Amino acid sequence: MKKIFLTLAVIILSQQAFSQDLYMPRNIKKAYDKGTRDRSGAPGKNYWQNKGIYTVDVKVDDQTKIVSGKETIVYSNNSPDDLNFLAIRFVNNLHKPQSPRSGSVSQNFLSSGLKIKSFAVNGEKYNVNSENWGTVERVKLNSALKSKTQSEVKIEWEYPLSVESGREGQIDPETFYVAYSFPRISVYDDYNGWDMIPHTDRQEFYNDFNDYSFAISAPKDFVVWSTGTFQNPEEVLETKYLERYKTSLNSDKIIHIADESEMKSGKVTKNKAWNIWRFKADHITDFCFALSNHYVWDASSVQLKTKRASVQSAYKAGAKDFEKYTEWMRYNLKWFSENWPGVEYPFPAMTAIQGFADMEYPMMINDTSIPDDLQDARLTADHEIAHTYFPFYMGINETRYAFMDEGWATTLEYLIGIDENGKEAAENFYKNFRVKKWILDPSAEQDQPIITMSTQVSGAGYGNNSYVKSSLSYLALKDYLGDPLFKKALHHYMDNWNGKHPIPWDYFYSMNTGSGKNLNWFFNNWFYTNNYIDLKIATVSEQNKQLVLTVENIGGFAVPFDVVLTYSDGTTERGHFTPAVWEKDQKITNLKIPAKKKLKSINLDGGIFMDYTPADNQKSF
């Protein structure tokens, strides 16, 4: 059957956006009342955020599997408050047997956790017993950190790498992903004070924008890959491999810096018992690194509008997907910079490590190998690199509001997937991998409002709020506004909060201001309700050579959809309707469509906006 794609005329009454207020928790209201945030969507005139300058010396022992270090933190208390205690966060205490988790773990996941060897604030030593510490603990101060002052915190510590590797730990006995490796000062912010939410293996992260200088002591023959700019390649790499590395920094070709046999030969790094690898990154929300003595090392770079960015990958020999990762990442950085979100990749490097987590970090990703499905493998890389913007370009509170970053990464994964695999394949993957598991499950936990704090939802309810429904909301808004206006509003939001800490209301208000529209009706519909997707053809009639199609919105979400008309002669027409049809009445809409021929059937096609009961989306004549 040949399909003829035409734009159908539709008469929609002129309507103004409902002037609806958005529910705001009392603590968030206080932030707006105090002027730290503004209803224009921008940071308020009294906005502030605290910052640490971290200088860290860390050592990884490949024999004992102990990570040990000492750090100096110059901490700026930019808040209007005197701080009577410090909240110290150490995520890796998740491995302690007594730590709360969302499910059971194996014996290999467990460890003894952090041991604080010394702790001092402004030269004053504290007797800190970390034996019973969880993932975030208070250290009561003898002297408060005064508002608008700097303080110096020094900590010496050690902890064991877990045998079981997830987001961090031992990938194999001689390959380690070292993330969340240092005690840090937790976030003190304008709407909640100290972030004291314990970390679990479900929620992700919320950190200040800090400056980091790391000196990483690695055993002989181990190569280190890290967040930040590599400061001293000449001091740790032998000449041949140094030249290859330097060549990669200005090359579009894939440079094989070291293969497996070269890594195992012991000739890649300087012939010292310990080499010190130095990396630096400023105004960034986290820092991690990985090391191995046998992983293949590939590298290249990509020219962006204002800079050339290094791209590297490290993996086990023979991993068919990771052999392509360097080229994939070159494409990622350029595509995201030039298309969606259309903001230049903000960092000097991106490195992929073959591990187990499918997890993002600033300038690094830790991905599972999927050698038998290269499309899935590539979309995994797409998703994790998309996190560059949400939560790293903007300091999202992932712990409380995971939909603010996971939903966007899911959206960007879908959009770049269209370019990589074609629209049909991208839509099928998005529907099968993302939407089906939500829309076909009518359980109560699936219909919790997206605005629900991520710490208050679990299981599939957490995943579908964070990834699926939020992504659909962003794509529905893109459809409603049209690409140019949506991108203008999105850039307004990103410009407002680059390097700062947005919360959902900052997104809502920024998009209102950036688009020049009151979108509160849309945000109320998508974020504050128990809605789902379920349209129904209620009636079809003909008046004055026009079809009058009445569509009921049973599920409630303001979704776009196509109306597909099939005529008795076998031809078809397809017309698209944006979420604007639900702006006046979110329960029912009447569409007037020119009736050109005798009709055989009519169908509502939501595409990726999959319907819970598709049987009532069609009507035959």
Coordinates of C-alpha atoms in Angstrom, one line a residue:
M1 CA 0.0 0.0 0.0
K2 CA 1.5 3.3 -1.0
K3 CA 1.4 6.0 1.6
I4 CA 1.0 9.6 0.7
F5 CA 2.2 11.9 3.4
L6 CA 0.2 15.1 3.4
T7 CA -0.3 17.8 6.1
L8 CA -4.0 17.6 7.1
A9 CA -5.8 20.9 7.9
V10 CA -6.9 21.1 11.4
I11 CA -9.0 23.8 13.0
I12 CA -8.1 24.4 16.6
L13 CA -9.7 27.2 18.6
S14 CA -7.4 29.9 19.6
Q15 CA -6.5 29.3 23.2
Q16 CA -4.2 30.8 25.8
A17 CA -2.1 28.7 28.1
F18 CA -3.7 28.0 31.5
S19 CA -2.2 30.2 34.1
Q20 CA -1.5 27.4 36.5
D21 CA 0.9 27.5 39.3
L22 CA 3.4 24.7 39.8
Y23 CA 3.4 22.9 43.2
M24 CA 6.6 23.8 45.0
P25 CA 7.8 22.1 48.3
R26 CA 8.1 24.5 51.2
N27 CA 11.9 24.4 51.3
I28 CA 12.1 25.2 47.6
K29 CA 9.7 28.1 48.1
K30 CA 12.1 29.5 50.7
A31 CA 14.9 29.5 48.2
Y32 CA 12.8 31.5 45.8
D33 CA 11.7 33.8 48.6
K34 CA 15.3 34.4 49.6
G35 CA 16.3 35.3 46.1
T36 CA 18.8 32.5 45.5
R37 CA 16.5 31.3 42.7
D38 CA 14.3 33.4 40.4
R39 CA 10.9 32.6 38.8
S40 CA 12.4 33.7 35.5
G41 CA 14.4 30.4 35.7
A42 CA 17.7 32.1 36.2
P43 CA 19.8 32.0 39.4
G44 CA 18.6 34.6 41.8
K45 CA 20.4 37.8 42.7
N46 CA 21.5 36.0 46.0
Y47 CA 22.5 32.7 44.4
W48 CA 25.6 31.1 45.9
Q49 CA 27.3 27.7 45.9
N50 CA 30.3 26.4 47.8
K51 CA 33.5 25.1 46.3
G52 CA 36.5 23.0 47.1
I53 CA 40.0 23.0 45.7
Y54 CA 41.3 19.4 46.0
T55 CA 44.9 18.5 45.9
V56 CA 45.1 14.7 46.1
D57 CA 48.0 12.2 46.3
V58 CA 46.6 8.7 45.8
K59 CA 48.3 5.3 45.5
V60 CA 46.9 2.0 44.2
D61 CA 48.6 -1.2 45.3
D62 CA 48.0 -3.9 42.8
Q63 CA 49.1 -6.6 45.3
T64 CA 47.1 -5.6 48.3
K65 CA 44.3 -3.9 46.3
I66 CA 44.4 -1.0 48.8
V67 CA 43.8 2.6 47.6
S68 CA 45.5 5.0 50.0
G69 CA 45.9 8.8 49.8
K70 CA 46.1 12.1 51.4
E71 CA 44.3 15.3 50.3
T72 CA 44.1 19.0 51.1
I73 CA 40.8 20.7 50.5
V74 CA 40.7 24.5 50.4
Y75 CA 37.0 24.9 51.0
S76 CA 35.1 28.1 50.3
N77 CA 32.0 28.6 52.4
N78 CA 30.2 31.1 50.1
S79 CA 26.9 30.6 51.9
P80 CA 25.3 33.1 54.3
D81 CA 25.6 30.6 57.1
D82 CA 28.2 29.6 59.6
L83 CA 28.8 25.9 59.4
N84 CA 29.1 24.1 62.7
F85 CA 29.9 20.7 61.2
L86 CA 31.2 19.2 58.0
A87 CA 29.3 16.5 56.1
I88 CA 31.9 14.1 54.7
R89 CA 30.8 11.8 51.9
F90 CA 32.5 8.6 51.0
V91 CA 30.4 6.7 48.5
N92 CA 32.5 3.5 48.6
N93 CA 31.3 2.8 52.1
L94 CA 28.4 1.3 50.2
H95 CA 30.5 -1.9 50.3
K96 CA 30.5 -2.2 54.1
P97 CA 28.2 -5.0 55.2
Q98 CA 26.0 -2.7 57.3
S99 CA 25.4 -0.1 54.6
P100 CA 21.8 0.1 53.2
R101 CA 21.3 -1.2 49.6
S102 CA 18.4 -1.8 47.4
G103 CA 19.0 -5.5 47.1
S104 CA 21.3 -8.4 48.0
V105 CA 24.9 -8.5 47.0
S106 CA 27.6 -11.2 46.8
Q107 CA 30.4 -11.7 49.2
N108 CA 32.8 -10.2 46.6
F109 CA 31.0 -6.9 46.8
L110 CA 31.6 -6.4 50.5
S111 CA 34.6 -4.8 52.0
S112 CA 35.7 -3.1 55.2
G113 CA 35.3 0.4 53.8
L114 CA 37.1 3.7 54.6
K115 CA 39.7 4.1 57.3
I116 CA 40.4 7.7 58.2
K117 CA 44.1 7.9 59.4
S118 CA 44.2 11.6 60.1
F119 CA 41.8 14.6 59.9
A120 CA 42.5 18.2 60.4
V121 CA 40.6 21.5 59.9
N122 CA 42.7 24.8 59.7
G123 CA 45.6 23.0 61.4
E124 CA 43.5 21.6 64.2
K125 CA 43.6 17.8 64.5
Y126 CA 40.4 15.8 65.1
N127 CA 40.2 12.3 66.4
V128 CA 37.9 10.8 63.8
N129 CA 36.9 7.1 64.2
S130 CA 35.5 6.1 60.8
E131 CA 34.8 2.4 61.8
N132 CA 31.1 3.0 62.0
W133 CA 30.8 5.5 59.2
G134 CA 28.3 5.1 56.4
T135 CA 28.3 6.9 53.1
V136 CA 27.9 10.3 54.6
E137 CA 28.8 11.4 58.2
R138 CA 29.1 14.5 60.3
V139 CA 32.3 15.8 61.8
K140 CA 31.4 18.3 64.6
L141 CA 33.7 21.3 64.4
N142 CA 35.3 23.0 67.4
S143 CA 35.2 26.3 65.5
A144 CA 32.5 27.1 63.0
L145 CA 33.5 27.7 59.4
K146 CA 32.3 31.3 59.1
S147 CA 30.2 32.6 56.2
K148 CA 32.2 33.9 53.3
T149 CA 35.5 32.4 54.5
Q150 CA 38.0 29.8 53.3
S151 CA 39.2 26.9 55.4
E152 CA 41.7 24.1 54.9
V153 CA 40.8 20.5 55.5
K154 CA 43.4 17.7 55.4
I155 CA 42.5 14.1 55.4
E156 CA 44.6 10.9 55.1
W157 CA 42.8 7.7 54.3
E158 CA 42.8 4.2 52.8
Y159 CA 40.2 1.7 51.6
P160 CA 40.1 -1.7 49.8
L161 CA 39.0 -2.1 46.2
S162 CA 36.0 -4.5 46.1
V163 CA 36.6 -7.7 44.2
E164 CA 33.3 -7.3 42.5
S165 CA 33.3 -4.4 40.1
G166 CA 30.3 -2.3 39.3
R167 CA 30.6 1.4 39.1
E168 CA 34.1 1.0 40.6
G169 CA 36.4 -1.7 41.9
Q170 CA 38.4 -4.5 40.3
I171 CA 37.5 -5.1 36.7
D172 CA 40.0 -8.0 36.8
P173 CA 43.0 -8.7 39.1
E174 CA 45.2 -6.2 37.2
T175 CA 42.6 -3.7 36.0
F176 CA 40.9 -1.3 38.4
Y177 CA 38.2 1.4 38.0
V178 CA 38.9 3.8 40.8
A179 CA 35.9 6.1 41.3
Y180 CA 34.5 7.8 44.4
S181 CA 38.0 7.2 45.7
F182 CA 38.4 10.1 48.1
P183 CA 36.5 11.5 51.1
R184 CA 34.8 14.7 49.9
I185 CA 32.9 17.5 51.5
S186 CA 29.2 16.9 50.7
V187 CA 27.1 19.7 49.1
Y188 CA 25.8 22.5 51.2
D189 CA 23.1 24.2 49.2
D190 CA 20.5 27.0 49.3
Y191 CA 17.4 24.8 49.5
N192 CA 18.3 21.9 51.7
G193 CA 21.5 22.8 53.6
W194 CA 23.8 19.8 54.0
D195 CA 23.1 16.9 51.6
M196 CA 22.9 14.1 54.2
I197 CA 21.1 11.5 52.0
P198 CA 22.9 8.2 52.3
H199 CA 24.1 6.8 49.0
T200 CA 22.6 3.5 47.9
D201 CA 23.3 1.4 44.8
R202 CA 20.2 2.8 43.1
Q203 CA 20.6 6.6 43.4
E204 CA 23.4 8.5 41.7
F205 CA 25.2 11.6 42.7
Y206 CA 25.2 15.3 43.7
N207 CA 28.5 17.1 44.1
D208 CA 29.9 20.6 44.2
F209 CA 31.9 22.1 41.2
N210 CA 35.4 21.7 42.5
D211 CA 39.0 22.0 41.2
Y212 CA 41.0 18.8 41.2
S213 CA 44.7 18.1 41.0
F214 CA 45.6 14.4 41.3
A215 CA 48.9 12.7 41.6
I216 CA 48.3 9.0 41.1
S217 CA 51.0 6.5 42.1
A218 CA 50.6 3.5 39.9
P219 CA 52.7 0.3 40.0
K220 CA 55.3 -0.5 37.3
D221 CA 53.9 -1.3 33.9
F222 CA 50.4 0.1 34.7
V223 CA 48.9 2.8 32.5
V224 CA 46.5 5.3 34.1
W225 CA 43.5 6.9 32.3
S226 CA 41.7 9.7 34.1
T227 CA 39.4 12.6 34.3
G228 CA 41.1 15.9 33.4
T229 CA 44.1 16.9 31.4
F230 CA 47.2 14.7 31.4
Q231 CA 49.9 16.9 32.9
N232 CA 53.1 14.8 32.7
P233 CA 53.1 12.2 29.9
E234 CA 56.9 12.8 29.4
E235 CA 57.6 11.6 33.0
V236 CA 55.7 8.3 32.8
L237 CA 55.7 7.1 29.1
E238 CA 58.6 5.7 27.2
T239 CA 59.5 7.6 24.0
K240 CA 57.8 5.5 21.4
Y241 CA 54.5 5.5 23.3
L242 CA 54.8 9.1 24.2
E243 CA 55.1 10.0 20.6
R244 CA 52.0 8.0 19.7
Y245 CA 50.1 9.6 22.5
K246 CA 51.1 13.1 21.3
T247 CA 50.3 12.3 17.7
S248 CA 46.8 11.3 18.8
L249 CA 46.1 14.7 20.3
N250 CA 46.1 16.3 16.8
S251 CA 45.0 13.4 14.6
D252 CA 41.7 12.3 13.1
K253 CA 43.0 8.8 12.7
I254 CA 42.8 6.0 15.3
I255 CA 46.2 5.7 16.8
H256 CA 47.0 2.4 18.5
I257 CA 49.2 3.7 21.3
A258 CA 49.8 0.2 22.8
D259 CA 48.4 -3.2 22.0
E260 CA 48.2 -6.1 24.4
S261 CA 51.6 -7.5 23.8
E262 CA 53.2 -4.1 24.1
M263 CA 51.4 -3.5 27.4
K264 CA 52.5 -6.9 28.7
S265 CA 56.1 -6.3 27.6
G266 CA 56.6 -3.7 30.3
K267 CA 58.0 -1.2 27.8
V268 CA 55.2 1.3 27.7
T269 CA 55.8 3.1 31.0
K270 CA 59.0 4.3 32.6
N271 CA 61.0 1.5 34.3
K272 CA 60.3 2.5 37.9
A273 CA 58.7 0.6 40.7
W274 CA 56.1 3.4 40.9
N275 CA 55.2 6.0 38.4
I276 CA 53.3 9.2 39.4
W277 CA 50.6 10.2 36.8
R278 CA 49.4 13.8 37.2
F279 CA 46.0 15.0 36.0
K280 CA 44.1 18.3 36.5
A281 CA 40.5 19.3 36.0
D282 CA 38.8 22.6 37.2
H283 CA 35.2 23.4 37.9
I284 CA 34.0 19.9 37.6
T285 CA 31.7 17.8 39.8
D286 CA 33.7 14.6 40.1
F287 CA 37.0 12.9 39.4
C288 CA 37.9 9.3 38.7
F289 CA 40.6 7.2 37.0
A290 CA 41.4 3.6 35.9
L291 CA 44.5 1.6 35.5
S292 CA 45.7 -1.6 33.9
N293 CA 48.8 -3.4 32.8
H294 CA 47.3 -5.3 29.9
Y295 CA 44.4 -3.3 28.4
V296 CA 44.7 -2.2 24.8
W297 CA 45.1 1.6 24.5
D298 CA 43.6 3.4 21.4
A299 CA 43.4 7.2 20.9
S300 CA 42.4 9.9 18.5
S301 CA 41.0 13.4 18.7
V302 CA 38.2 15.4 17.1
Q303 CA 38.1 19.1 16.0
L304 CA 35.2 21.0 17.5
K305 CA 34.3 24.6 16.9
T306 CA 36.8 26.1 19.4
K307 CA 39.1 23.3 20.3
R308 CA 40.3 19.8 19.6
A309 CA 39.3 17.2 22.1
S310 CA 41.2 14.0 22.9
V311 CA 39.3 10.7 22.6
Q312 CA 40.7 7.5 24.1
S313 CA 39.6 3.9 24.9
A314 CA 41.1 1.1 27.0
Y315 CA 39.8 -2.4 26.7
K316 CA 40.6 -6.1 26.6
A317 CA 42.1 -7.4 23.4
G318 CA 39.5 -8.9 21.1
A319 CA 36.5 -6.8 22.4
K320 CA 34.9 -6.2 19.0
D321 CA 32.7 -3.3 20.2
F322 CA 35.5 -1.5 22.0
E323 CA 37.7 -1.7 18.9
K324 CA 35.2 0.8 17.5
Y325 CA 34.7 2.9 20.5
T326 CA 37.3 5.6 19.7
E327 CA 35.7 6.3 16.3
W328 CA 32.3 6.2 17.9
M329 CA 33.3 8.7 20.5
R330 CA 34.8 11.1 17.9
Y331 CA 31.4 11.0 16.2
N332 CA 29.6 11.5 19.6
L333 CA 31.4 14.6 20.6
K334 CA 30.9 16.3 17.2
W335 CA 27.3 15.3 16.8
F336 CA 26.2 16.4 20.3
S337 CA 28.1 19.6 19.8
E338 CA 26.5 20.5 16.5
N339 CA 23.0 18.9 16.7
W340 CA 21.4 18.1 20.1
P341 CA 21.8 19.6 22.5
G342 CA 23.8 21.8 20.1
V343 CA 26.3 22.9 22.8
E344 CA 30.0 22.4 22.2
Y345 CA 31.5 19.5 24.2
P346 CA 32.9 21.4 27.2
F347 CA 35.9 19.3 28.2
P348 CA 39.3 18.6 26.7
A349 CA 39.0 14.8 26.7
M350 CA 36.7 11.7 26.8
T351 CA 37.9 8.2 27.7
A352 CA 36.0 4.9 27.6
I353 CA 37.0 2.0 29.8
Q354 CA 35.7 -1.5 29.3
G355 CA 34.2 -2.5 32.6
F356 CA 30.8 -3.4 34.0
A357 CA 28.8 -0.4 35.0
D358 CA 27.4 1.4 31.9
M359 CA 28.2 4.5 33.9
E360 CA 29.1 8.1 33.3
Y361 CA 31.8 10.2 35.0
P362 CA 33.2 13.6 34.0
M363 CA 35.3 12.9 30.8
M364 CA 35.1 9.1 31.3
I365 CA 32.6 6.3 30.8
N366 CA 32.8 2.7 32.3
D367 CA 30.9 0.4 29.9
T368 CA 30.0 -3.2 29.6
S369 CA 31.2 -4.9 26.4
I370 CA 28.3 -6.0 24.1
P371 CA 30.3 -7.5 21.2
D372 CA 27.3 -9.4 19.7
D373 CA 25.1 -6.4 19.3
L374 CA 27.1 -3.4 18.0
Q375 CA 23.9 -1.2 17.8
D376 CA 23.2 -1.7 21.5
A377 CA 26.9 -1.2 22.3
R378 CA 27.0 2.1 20.4
L379 CA 23.8 3.4 22.0
T380 CA 25.2 2.6 25.4
A381 CA 28.2 4.8 24.6
D382 CA 25.8 7.4 23.2
H383 CA 23.8 7.5 26.4
E384 CA 26.8 7.7 28.8
I385 CA 28.5 10.4 26.8
A386 CA 25.3 12.3 26.6
H387 CA 25.5 12.7 30.4
T388 CA 28.3 15.2 29.7
Y389 CA 25.6 17.8 29.6
F390 CA 23.2 16.4 32.2
P391 CA 24.5 16.2 35.0
F392 CA 28.1 17.5 34.4
Y393 CA 27.7 20.6 32.3
M394 CA 25.0 21.5 34.8
G395 CA 25.3 20.2 38.3
I396 CA 22.1 18.2 38.6
N397 CA 21.1 16.7 41.9
E398 CA 20.8 13.2 40.5
T399 CA 20.1 11.8 44.0
R400 CA 16.8 13.6 44.3
Y401 CA 15.9 14.3 40.7
A402 CA 17.3 11.6 38.5
F403 CA 14.8 12.5 35.7
M404 CA 16.8 15.8 35.2
D405 CA 19.7 13.9 33.8
E406 CA 18.7 10.3 32.9
G407 CA 15.7 11.5 31.0
W408 CA 17.8 13.9 28.9
A409 CA 20.5 11.2 28.3
T410 CA 17.8 8.9 27.1
T411 CA 16.4 11.6 24.8
L412 CA 19.8 12.4 23.3
E413 CA 20.5 8.7 22.9
Y414 CA 17.3 8.4 20.8
L415 CA 18.1 11.5 18.7
I416 CA 21.6 10.5 17.9
G417 CA 20.3 7.0 17.2
I418 CA 18.1 8.3 14.5
D419 CA 21.2 9.6 12.7
E420 CA 23.2 6.5 13.3
N421 CA 20.6 3.8 12.6
G422 CA 17.7 5.5 10.8
K423 CA 14.4 6.6 12.2
E424 CA 12.6 3.3 12.1
A425 CA 15.4 1.4 13.8
A426 CA 15.8 4.2 16.4
E427 CA 12.1 4.2 17.1
N428 CA 11.9 0.4 17.4
F429 CA 14.8 0.3 19.9
Y430 CA 13.4 3.2 21.9
K431 CA 10.0 1.5 22.1
N432 CA 11.2 -2.0 22.8
F433 CA 14.0 -1.1 25.2
R434 CA 12.5 1.9 26.9
V435 CA 8.7 2.4 26.6
K436 CA 7.2 -1.1 26.5
K437 CA 8.3 -2.1 30.0
W438 CA 6.4 1.0 31.4
I439 CA 3.3 1.3 29.3
L440 CA 2.4 -2.4 29.3
D441 CA 2.7 -2.6 33.1
P442 CA -0.4 -1.2 34.8
S443 CA 1.0 -1.5 38.3
A444 CA 0.5 1.4 40.7
E445 CA 4.2 2.1 41.0
Q446 CA 4.4 2.9 37.3
D447 CA 2.1 5.9 37.5
Q448 CA 3.8 7.9 40.2
P449 CA 4.3 11.5 39.2
I450 CA 7.7 12.2 37.7
I451 CA 8.3 15.1 40.1
T452 CA 8.4 12.5 43.0
M453 CA 11.8 12.6 44.6
S454 CA 14.0 9.7 43.2
T455 CA 14.8 8.6 46.7
Q456 CA 11.1 7.9 47.2
V457 CA 10.6 5.5 44.3
S458 CA 12.1 2.1 43.7
G459 CA 12.4 -0.7 41.2
A460 CA 10.7 -0.2 37.8
G461 CA 9.0 2.9 39.2
Y462 CA 12.4 4.5 39.7
G463 CA 13.7 3.5 36.3
N464 CA 10.6 4.5 34.3
N465 CA 10.2 7.9 36.0
S466 CA 13.9 8.6 35.6
Y467 CA 14.5 7.4 32.1
V468 CA 11.3 6.8 30.2
K469 CA 8.4 9.1 31.2
S470 CA 10.8 12.1 31.6
S471 CA 12.4 11.4 28.2
L472 CA 8.9 11.3 26.6
S473 CA 8.1 14.6 28.3
Y474 CA 11.1 16.3 26.7
L475 CA 10.3 14.8 23.3
A476 CA 6.6 15.9 23.6
L477 CA 7.7 19.4 24.5
K478 CA 10.1 19.4 21.5
D479 CA 7.2 18.4 19.3
Y480 CA 4.9 21.1 20.8
L481 CA 7.4 23.9 20.5
G482 CA 9.0 22.9 17.3
D483 CA 12.8 22.3 17.0
P484 CA 14.0 25.9 16.7
L485 CA 12.0 27.3 19.6
F486 CA 12.7 24.2 21.7
K487 CA 16.4 24.5 21.2
K488 CA 16.3 28.2 21.9
A489 CA 14.5 27.5 25.3
L490 CA 16.8 24.6 26.1
H491 CA 19.9 26.7 25.5
H492 CA 18.4 29.4 27.7
Y493 CA 18.1 26.8 30.5
M494 CA 21.6 25.4 29.9
D495 CA 23.1 28.9 29.8
N496 CA 21.3 29.8 33.0
W497 CA 22.7 26.8 34.9
N498 CA 26.0 25.9 33.3
G499 CA 28.3 25.3 36.3
K500 CA 25.6 25.7 38.8
H501 CA 22.9 23.5 40.5
P502 CA 19.5 23.6 38.9
I503 CA 16.4 21.9 40.4
P504 CA 13.2 21.0 38.5
W505 CA 11.6 24.4 38.9
D506 CA 14.6 26.1 37.4
Y507 CA 14.1 23.9 34.3
F508 CA 10.3 24.7 34.2
Y509 CA 10.8 28.5 34.6
S510 CA 13.8 28.7 32.2
M511 CA 11.8 26.9 29.5
N512 CA 8.9 29.3 30.0
T513 CA 11.1 32.3 29.7
G514 CA 13.3 30.9 26.9
S515 CA 10.3 29.9 24.8
G516 CA 8.2 33.0 25.6
K517 CA 5.3 30.8 26.5
N518 CA 3.6 29.8 29.7
L519 CA 4.2 26.1 29.7
N520 CA 2.9 25.5 33.2
W521 CA -0.1 23.6 31.8
F522 CA 2.3 21.2 30.1
F523 CA 4.6 20.7 33.2
N524 CA 1.6 20.1 35.4
N525 CA 0.3 17.5 33.0
W526 CA 3.6 15.6 32.6
F527 CA 5.3 16.0 36.0
Y528 CA 2.6 16.3 38.6
T529 CA 0.1 13.7 37.6
N530 CA -0.5 9.9 37.6
N531 CA -1.1 10.1 33.9
Y532 CA -0.1 7.5 31.3
I533 CA -0.6 7.2 27.5
D534 CA -4.0 6.0 26.3
L535 CA -5.9 7.7 23.5
K536 CA -9.2 6.5 22.2
I537 CA -11.2 7.3 19.1
A538 CA -14.6 8.3 20.5
T539 CA -16.6 9.3 17.5
V540 CA -16.1 10.0 13.8
S541 CA -18.7 12.0 11.9
E542 CA -18.8 14.1 8.7
Q543 CA -19.9 17.7 8.5
N544 CA -19.7 19.9 5.4
K545 CA -17.2 17.6 3.7
Q546 CA -15.0 17.5 6.8
L547 CA -14.4 14.6 9.2
V548 CA -15.0 15.5 12.8
L549 CA -12.8 13.2 14.9
T550 CA -13.3 13.2 18.6
V551 CA -10.3 11.8 20.5
E552 CA -10.5 11.0 24.2
N553 CA -7.4 11.2 26.3
I554 CA -8.0 8.3 28.7
G555 CA -4.5 8.2 30.1
G556 CA -4.1 11.9 30.4
F557 CA -0.6 12.7 29.1
A558 CA -0.5 15.5 26.5
V559 CA 1.1 13.5 23.7
P560 CA 1.6 14.1 20.0
F561 CA 0.1 11.6 17.6
D562 CA -0.6 11.0 13.9
V563 CA -4.0 10.5 12.3
V564 CA -3.7 8.0 9.5
L565 CA -6.6 7.9 7.0
T566 CA -6.9 4.9 4.8
Y567 CA -9.3 5.3 1.8
S568 CA -11.3 2.7 0.0
D569 CA -9.0 3.0 -3.0
G570 CA -6.0 1.9 -0.8
T571 CA -4.3 5.3 -0.6
T572 CA -3.4 6.8 2.8
E573 CA -2.9 10.2 4.3
R574 CA -1.1 11.0 7.5
G575 CA -1.4 14.2 9.5
H576 CA 0.5 15.1 12.6
F577 CA -1.0 16.7 15.7
T578 CA 1.2 18.2 18.4
P579 CA 0.4 18.3 22.1
A580 CA -1.2 21.7 21.4
V581 CA -4.5 19.9 20.9
W582 CA -4.6 19.2 24.6
E583 CA -3.7 22.7 25.8
K584 CA -7.3 23.8 26.3
D585 CA -8.8 20.5 27.4
Q586 CA -6.5 17.6 28.4
K587 CA -9.3 15.0 28.3
I588 CA -10.9 15.4 24.9
T589 CA -10.2 17.1 21.6
N590 CA -12.3 17.6 18.4
L591 CA -10.3 17.6 15.2
K592 CA -11.7 18.7 11.8
I593 CA -10.0 17.1 8.9
P594 CA -10.9 17.5 5.1
A595 CA -12.7 14.4 3.8
K596 CA -11.3 13.9 0.4
K597 CA -12.5 10.4 -0.5
K598 CA -14.5 7.5 0.8
L599 CA -12.9 6.4 4.1
K600 CA -12.0 2.7 4.8
S601 CA -10.4 3.2 8.2
I602 CA -8.9 5.7 10.6
N603 CA -6.1 5.1 13.0
L604 CA -4.2 7.0 15.7
D605 CA -0.4 6.3 15.6
G606 CA 1.6 7.7 18.5
G607 CA 4.9 6.3 17.3
I608 CA 7.2 6.1 20.3
F609 CA 4.4 7.5 22.5
M610 CA 3.0 3.9 22.8
D611 CA -0.6 3.5 23.7
Y612 CA -1.7 1.3 26.6
T613 CA -4.8 0.0 24.7
P614 CA -4.1 0.4 21.0
A615 CA -7.2 -1.6 20.0
D616 CA -9.4 1.5 20.5
N617 CA -7.1 3.7 18.4
Q618 CA -8.6 2.5 15.2
K619 CA -12.0 2.5 13.5
S620 CA -13.1 0.8 10.3
F621 CA -16.0 1.8 8.0

